[in-house]
CSV table of C-alpha atoms in Angstrom, one decimal:
chain,number,residue,atom,x,y,z
A,1,MET,CA,55.0,328.9,42.0
A,2,ARG,CA,52.4,330.8,44.0
A,3,ASP,CA,53.2,330.8,47.7
A,4,ASP,CA,50.2,328.7,48.6
A,5,LYS,CA,51.0,325.9,46.2
A,6,LEU,CA,54.6,325.9,47.3
A,7,LEU,CA,53.6,325.5,51.0
A,8,THR,CA,51.1,322.7,50.0
A,9,ARG,CA,53.9,320.8,48.3
A,10,ILE,CA,56.3,321.3,51.3
A,11,ALA,CA,53.4,320.3,53.6
A,12,GLY,CA,53.1,317.1,51.5
A,13,LEU,CA,56.9,316.3,52.0
A,14,LEU,CA,56.6,316.8,55.7
A,15,ARG,CA,53.7,314.6,56.0
A,16,GLN,CA,55.8,311.9,54.2
A,17,ALA,CA,58.7,312.5,56.3
A,18,GLU,CA,56.5,312.2,59.5
A,19,GLY,CA,54.8,309.1,58.2
A,20,THR,CA,57.9,306.9,57.5
A,21,ASP,CA,59.8,304.9,60.3
A,22,ASN,CA,62.9,304.7,58.0
A,23,GLU,CA,65.4,307.3,59.2
A,24,HIS,CA,67.3,307.6,55.8
A,25,GLU,CA,63.8,308.4,54.0
A,26,ALA,CA,62.7,311.0,56.6
A,27,GLN,CA,66.1,312.6,55.9
A,28,ALA,CA,65.5,312.5,52.2
A,29,PHE,CA,62.1,314.2,52.7
A,30,MET,CA,63.7,316.8,54.8
A,31,ALA,CA,66.3,317.6,52.1
A,32,ALA,CA,63.5,317.6,49.4
A,33,ALA,CA,61.6,320.1,51.3
A,34,GLN,CA,64.5,322.4,51.6
A,35,ARG,CA,65.5,321.8,48.1
A,36,LEU,CA,62.0,322.7,46.9
A,37,ALA,CA,62.2,326.1,48.9
A,38,THR,CA,65.6,326.7,47.2
A,39,ALA,CA,64.1,326.0,43.7
A,40,SER,CA,61.2,328.3,44.3
A,41,SER,CA,63.6,331.0,45.4
A,42,ILE,CA,65.8,330.6,42.4
A,43,ASP,CA,62.8,330.8,40.1
A,44,LEU,CA,61.9,334.1,41.9
A,45,ALA,CA,65.4,335.5,41.4
A,46,LEU,CA,65.2,334.7,37.7
A,47,ALA,CA,61.9,336.2,37.1
A,48,ARG,CA,62.7,339.5,38.8
A,49,ALA,CA,65.9,339.7,36.9
A,50,HIS,CA,64.3,339.3,33.5
A,51,ASP,CA,60.7,340.8,34.2
A,52,PRO,CA,60.6,344.4,35.3
A,53,ALA,CA,56.9,343.9,36.3
A,54,ALA,CA,57.8,341.0,38.5
A,55,ARG,CA,60.7,343.1,40.1
A,56,ALA,CA,58.3,345.8,40.9
A,57,ALA,CA,55.6,343.5,42.3
A,58,THR,CA,57.9,341.3,44.4
A,59,VAL,CA,60.0,343.1,46.9
A,60,PRO,CA,61.8,342.4,50.3
A,61,ILE,CA,59.3,342.6,53.4
A,62,THR,CA,59.7,342.6,57.2
A,63,ARG,CA,57.8,340.2,59.3
A,64,GLN,CA,57.7,339.7,63.1
A,65,VAL,CA,57.6,336.1,64.2
A,66,ALA,CA,56.6,335.3,67.9
A,67,ILE,CA,59.1,332.8,69.6
A,68,GLY,CA,57.6,332.6,73.2
A,69,GLU,CA,56.5,334.3,76.3
A,70,ALA,CA,59.0,336.5,78.3
A,71,GLY,CA,60.9,334.5,81.0
A,72,LYS,CA,60.7,331.3,79.5
A,73,ARG,CA,63.8,329.2,79.8
A,74,GLY,CA,65.4,328.2,76.5
A,75,LEU,CA,64.1,331.0,74.2
A,76,LYS,CA,67.4,331.6,73.0
A,77,THR,CA,67.7,328.0,71.5
A,78,TYR,CA,64.3,328.4,69.8
A,79,VAL,CA,65.7,331.9,68.3
A,80,GLN,CA,68.9,330.0,67.3
A,81,LEU,CA,66.9,327.3,65.5
A,82,PHE,CA,64.9,329.9,63.5
A,83,VAL,CA,68.0,331.9,62.5
A,84,GLN,CA,69.7,328.6,61.3
A,85,ILE,CA,66.7,327.8,59.1
A,86,ALA,CA,66.4,331.5,58.1
A,87,ARG,CA,70.1,331.6,56.9
A,88,ALA,CA,69.5,328.6,54.6
A,89,ASN,CA,66.5,330.5,53.0
A,90,ASP,CA,68.4,333.7,52.5
A,91,LEU,CA,66.8,335.8,55.4
A,92,THR,CA,68.4,338.1,57.7
A,93,CYS,CA,67.0,338.4,61.2
A,94,ASP,CA,67.0,340.7,64.2
A,95,VAL,CA,66.3,339.3,67.7
A,96,ALA,CA,64.6,340.8,70.6
A,97,SER,CA,66.8,341.4,73.5
A,98,ASN,CA,64.5,338.9,75.6
A,99,SER,CA,64.6,336.5,72.5
A,100,THR,CA,60.7,336.6,72.7
A,101,PHE,CA,60.4,337.3,69.0
A,102,VAL,CA,62.6,337.7,65.8
A,103,ILE,CA,62.2,340.1,62.9
A,104,ALA,CA,62.8,338.4,59.7
A,105,TYR,CA,63.8,340.4,56.5
A,106,GLY,CA,63.6,339.0,53.1
A,107,PHE,CA,61.1,337.8,50.3
A,108,GLU,CA,57.7,336.6,51.5
A,109,SER,CA,57.9,333.2,49.9
A,110,ASP,CA,61.4,332.5,51.8
A,111,ILE,CA,59.8,333.8,55.0
A,112,ASP,CA,57.0,331.5,54.7
A,113,ALA,CA,59.1,328.4,53.9
A,114,THR,CA,61.3,329.4,57.0
A,115,GLU,CA,58.3,329.5,59.1
A,116,ALA,CA,56.9,326.1,57.7
A,117,LEU,CA,60.2,324.5,58.5
A,118,TYR,CA,60.5,326.1,62.0
A,119,THR,CA,56.9,325.2,63.0
A,120,SER,CA,57.8,321.5,62.5
A,121,LEU,CA,61.4,321.4,63.9
A,122,VAL,CA,60.9,323.4,67.0
A,123,ILE,CA,58.5,320.9,68.3
A,124,GLN,CA,60.8,318.1,67.4
A,125,MET,CA,63.6,319.7,69.3
A,126,VAL,CA,61.6,320.4,72.6
A,127,ALA,CA,60.3,316.7,72.3
A,128,ALA,CA,63.8,315.3,71.8
A,129,SER,CA,65.3,317.2,74.7
A,130,ASP,CA,62.4,316.0,76.9
A,131,ALA,CA,63.1,312.5,75.9
A,132,TYR,CA,66.9,312.9,76.7
A,133,LEU,CA,66.2,314.5,80.0
A,134,LYS,CA,63.6,311.7,81.0
A,135,SER,CA,66.3,308.9,79.9
A,136,GLY,CA,68.5,310.4,82.8
A,137,VAL,CA,71.6,309.9,80.4
A,138,TYR,CA,72.9,313.2,81.4
A,139,LYS,CA,73.2,312.4,85.2
A,140,GLY,CA,76.7,311.9,86.1
A,141,GLU,CA,78.0,314.1,83.4
A,142,THR,CA,79.5,317.5,84.0
A,143,ALA,CA,79.5,320.8,82.5
A,144,ARG,CA,82.2,323.5,82.4
A,145,GLN,CA,80.8,326.8,83.6
A,146,VAL,CA,82.3,330.3,84.1
A,147,VAL,CA,82.2,331.4,87.8
A,148,THR,CA,83.4,334.3,89.9
A,149,VAL,CA,85.8,333.3,92.6
A,150,GLY,CA,87.5,335.3,95.4
A,151,THR,CA,86.3,338.4,97.1
A,152,GLY,CA,86.9,342.3,96.9
A,153,TYR,CA,89.9,343.2,94.7
A,154,PHE,CA,90.8,339.6,94.3
A,155,ARG,CA,87.6,338.4,92.4
A,156,ARG,CA,88.3,337.0,89.1
A,157,LYS,CA,86.5,334.7,86.5
A,158,ALA,CA,87.3,331.0,86.5
A,159,VAL,CA,86.1,327.9,84.7
A,160,GLN,CA,84.7,325.1,86.9
A,161,GLU,CA,83.5,321.7,86.3
A,162,LYS,CA,80.1,321.2,88.0
A,163,PRO,CA,77.5,318.5,87.9
A,164,LEU,CA,75.3,318.8,84.7
A,165,SER,CA,72.0,320.2,85.6
A,166,PRO,CA,68.8,319.4,83.8
A,167,ILE,CA,68.2,322.9,82.6
A,168,THR,CA,72.1,323.1,81.3
A,169,ALA,CA,71.7,319.8,79.7
A,170,ARG,CA,68.5,321.0,77.9
A,171,LEU,CA,70.1,324.3,76.7
A,172,ASN,CA,73.3,322.4,75.4
A,173,PHE,CA,71.1,319.7,73.7
A,174,GLN,CA,68.8,322.0,72.0
A,175,SER,CA,71.7,324.4,70.8
A,176,ALA,CA,73.6,321.5,69.2
A,177,PHE,CA,70.3,320.4,67.6
A,178,ALA,CA,69.8,323.9,66.1
A,179,GLU,CA,73.2,323.9,64.8
A,180,ARG,CA,72.9,320.4,63.0
A,181,ILE,CA,69.5,321.5,61.5
A,182,GLY,CA,71.2,324.4,60.1
A,183,LYS,CA,74.1,322.5,58.6
A,184,ARG,CA,71.6,319.8,57.0
A,185,LEU,CA,69.4,322.6,55.4
A,186,GLN,CA,72.3,324.7,54.0
A,187,GLU,CA,73.7,321.4,52.5
A,188,ALA,CA,70.3,320.7,50.8
A,189,ARG,CA,70.2,324.3,49.6
A,190,ASP,CA,73.8,324.4,48.3
A,191,GLU,CA,73.0,321.0,46.5
A,192,GLN,CA,69.9,322.6,44.7
A,193,ARG,CA,71.8,325.5,43.6
A,194,ALA,CA,74.6,323.5,42.4
A,195,GLN,CA,72.2,321.4,40.5
A,196,ALA,CA,70.4,324.4,39.0
A,197,LEU,CA,73.5,325.7,37.7
A,198,ALA,CA,74.9,322.5,36.3
A,199,LEU,CA,71.6,322.2,34.3
A,200,GLU,CA,72.4,325.3,32.5
A,201,ALA,CA,75.3,326.4,30.4
A,202,GLY,CA,77.4,329.4,29.3
A,203,ASP,CA,75.6,332.8,29.6
A,204,ARG,CA,72.5,331.2,31.2
A,205,ALA,CA,74.4,329.8,34.1
A,206,THR,CA,76.0,333.1,34.7
A,207,SER,CA,72.7,334.7,34.5
A,208,THR,CA,71.3,332.5,37.3
A,209,ALA,CA,74.3,333.1,39.5
A,210,VAL,CA,74.1,336.8,39.0
A,211,ALA,CA,70.2,336.8,39.7
A,212,LEU,CA,70.9,335.0,43.0
A,213,ARG,CA,73.6,337.3,44.0
A,214,ASP,CA,71.4,340.2,43.2
A,215,LYS,CA,68.6,338.9,45.2
A,216,GLU,CA,70.8,338.5,48.2
A,217,LEU,CA,72.2,342.0,47.7
A,218,GLU,CA,68.7,343.4,47.5
A,219,VAL,CA,67.8,341.8,50.9
A,220,LYS,CA,71.1,343.2,52.4
A,221,ASP,CA,70.3,346.6,51.4
A,222,TYR,CA,66.7,346.4,52.4
A,223,TYR,CA,67.9,345.3,55.7
A,224,THR,CA,70.3,348.0,56.1
A,225,ARG,CA,67.6,350.6,55.3
A,226,SER,CA,65.0,348.9,57.6
A,227,THR,CA,66.7,347.5,60.8
A,228,THR,CA,66.7,349.7,64.0
A,229,ALA,CA,68.6,347.0,65.9
A,230,ARG,CA,71.4,347.9,68.1
A,231,GLY,CA,74.0,345.6,69.7
A,232,SER,CA,74.6,342.0,68.9
A,233,TRP,CA,72.8,338.7,69.8
A,234,ARG,CA,74.5,335.4,71.1
A,235,PRO,CA,72.8,332.1,71.4
A,236,THR,CA,74.6,331.0,74.4
A,237,SER,CA,76.6,332.7,77.1
A,238,ALA,CA,79.7,331.4,79.1
A,239,ARG,CA,77.6,331.5,82.3
A,240,SER,CA,75.2,329.1,81.0
A,241,GLY,CA,77.6,326.1,81.1
A,242,TYR,CA,79.0,323.8,78.3
A,243,SER,CA,78.5,320.0,78.1
A,244,SER,CA,79.9,318.1,75.5
A,245,ALA,CA,77.7,315.0,76.3
A,246,ALA,CA,74.5,317.2,76.0
A,247,ARG,CA,75.8,318.7,72.9
A,248,GLN,CA,76.6,315.5,71.1
A,249,ALA,CA,73.2,314.0,72.1
A,250,GLY,CA,71.6,317.1,70.6
A,251,ASP,CA,73.7,316.9,67.4
A,252,ARG,CA,72.5,313.2,67.0
A,253,ALA,CA,69.0,314.2,67.5
A,254,GLY,CA,69.4,316.9,64.9
A,255,ARG,CA,70.7,314.3,62.4
A,256,ARG,CA,67.7,312.3,62.9
A,257,ALA,CA,65.2,315.0,62.9
A,258,ARG,CA,62.0,314.7,60.6
A,259,LEU,CA,59.9,317.6,59.4
A,260,GLY,CA,56.5,318.2,59.9
A,261,PRO,CA,53.9,317.1,62.5
A,262,ASP,CA,51.0,318.4,60.5
A,263,GLY,CA,51.0,320.1,56.9
A,264,ALA,CA,47.9,322.0,57.8
A,265,ALA,CA,49.6,324.1,60.4
A,266,LEU,CA,52.3,325.3,58.0
A,267,PRO,CA,50.8,328.4,56.3
A,268,GLY,CA,49.9,330.1,59.7
A,269,GLY,CA,52.6,328.8,62.1
A,270,ARG,CA,53.4,332.1,63.6
A,271,ARG,CA,52.5,331.6,67.3
A,272,GLY,CA,55.1,331.3,70.1
A,273,ILE,CA,55.8,328.1,71.8
A,274,GLU,CA,53.7,327.5,75.0
């Protein structure tokens, strides 16, 4: 399937998800969007495995994706969401030290599908966390935070319970939202792959499995050759505070999330969050 047709079909599923008030229908459309992206990825792997011309014409690429302006609070949770979606679509990512952008490594159609899903879900994540804070449910809750106590040679790290601040509540909410979305998309991906293998038999099923593995290894090799990143990136830090209440709320929102505010925005959704 050509990339533009793939995105058009994904956009149609996103509009259906957004247009229904039934939570289960919305989840079904979300899973369908990821399965469609996975099916396209499988087709690409098989085509490249059996057609030298397709293998030569379609190779991994690198694309920089803007996340947000430097200094904006919560950029790490936006990056976390993108990385979770990327993993479900066979991409490897590097992250800027200030989390303002990510560099995605993989096949173009997989990157396009990842950006389509991210463009929809990041807006939902921010809107859900805004609603959570406006509800005031977080007030009265506490967060565990690593602090420095003592002075001089007697300084040490300790964990303290502190009132849950709005920013700590938002960060925990959005982090849990991103984790839940990642699990849902990976479940849909694994389901589609299992279905594809079940429909085939014997040597053909083995060929599909080998093609998928070869595709993953090619992305891995390309990343090793291309990356200049140093160090490691973490979505959260001990100093930011941990709130189980906010994370539970974010997880619930991630379970209810729908895909897609507007299909027309999908093909070019590369701008950072305002």
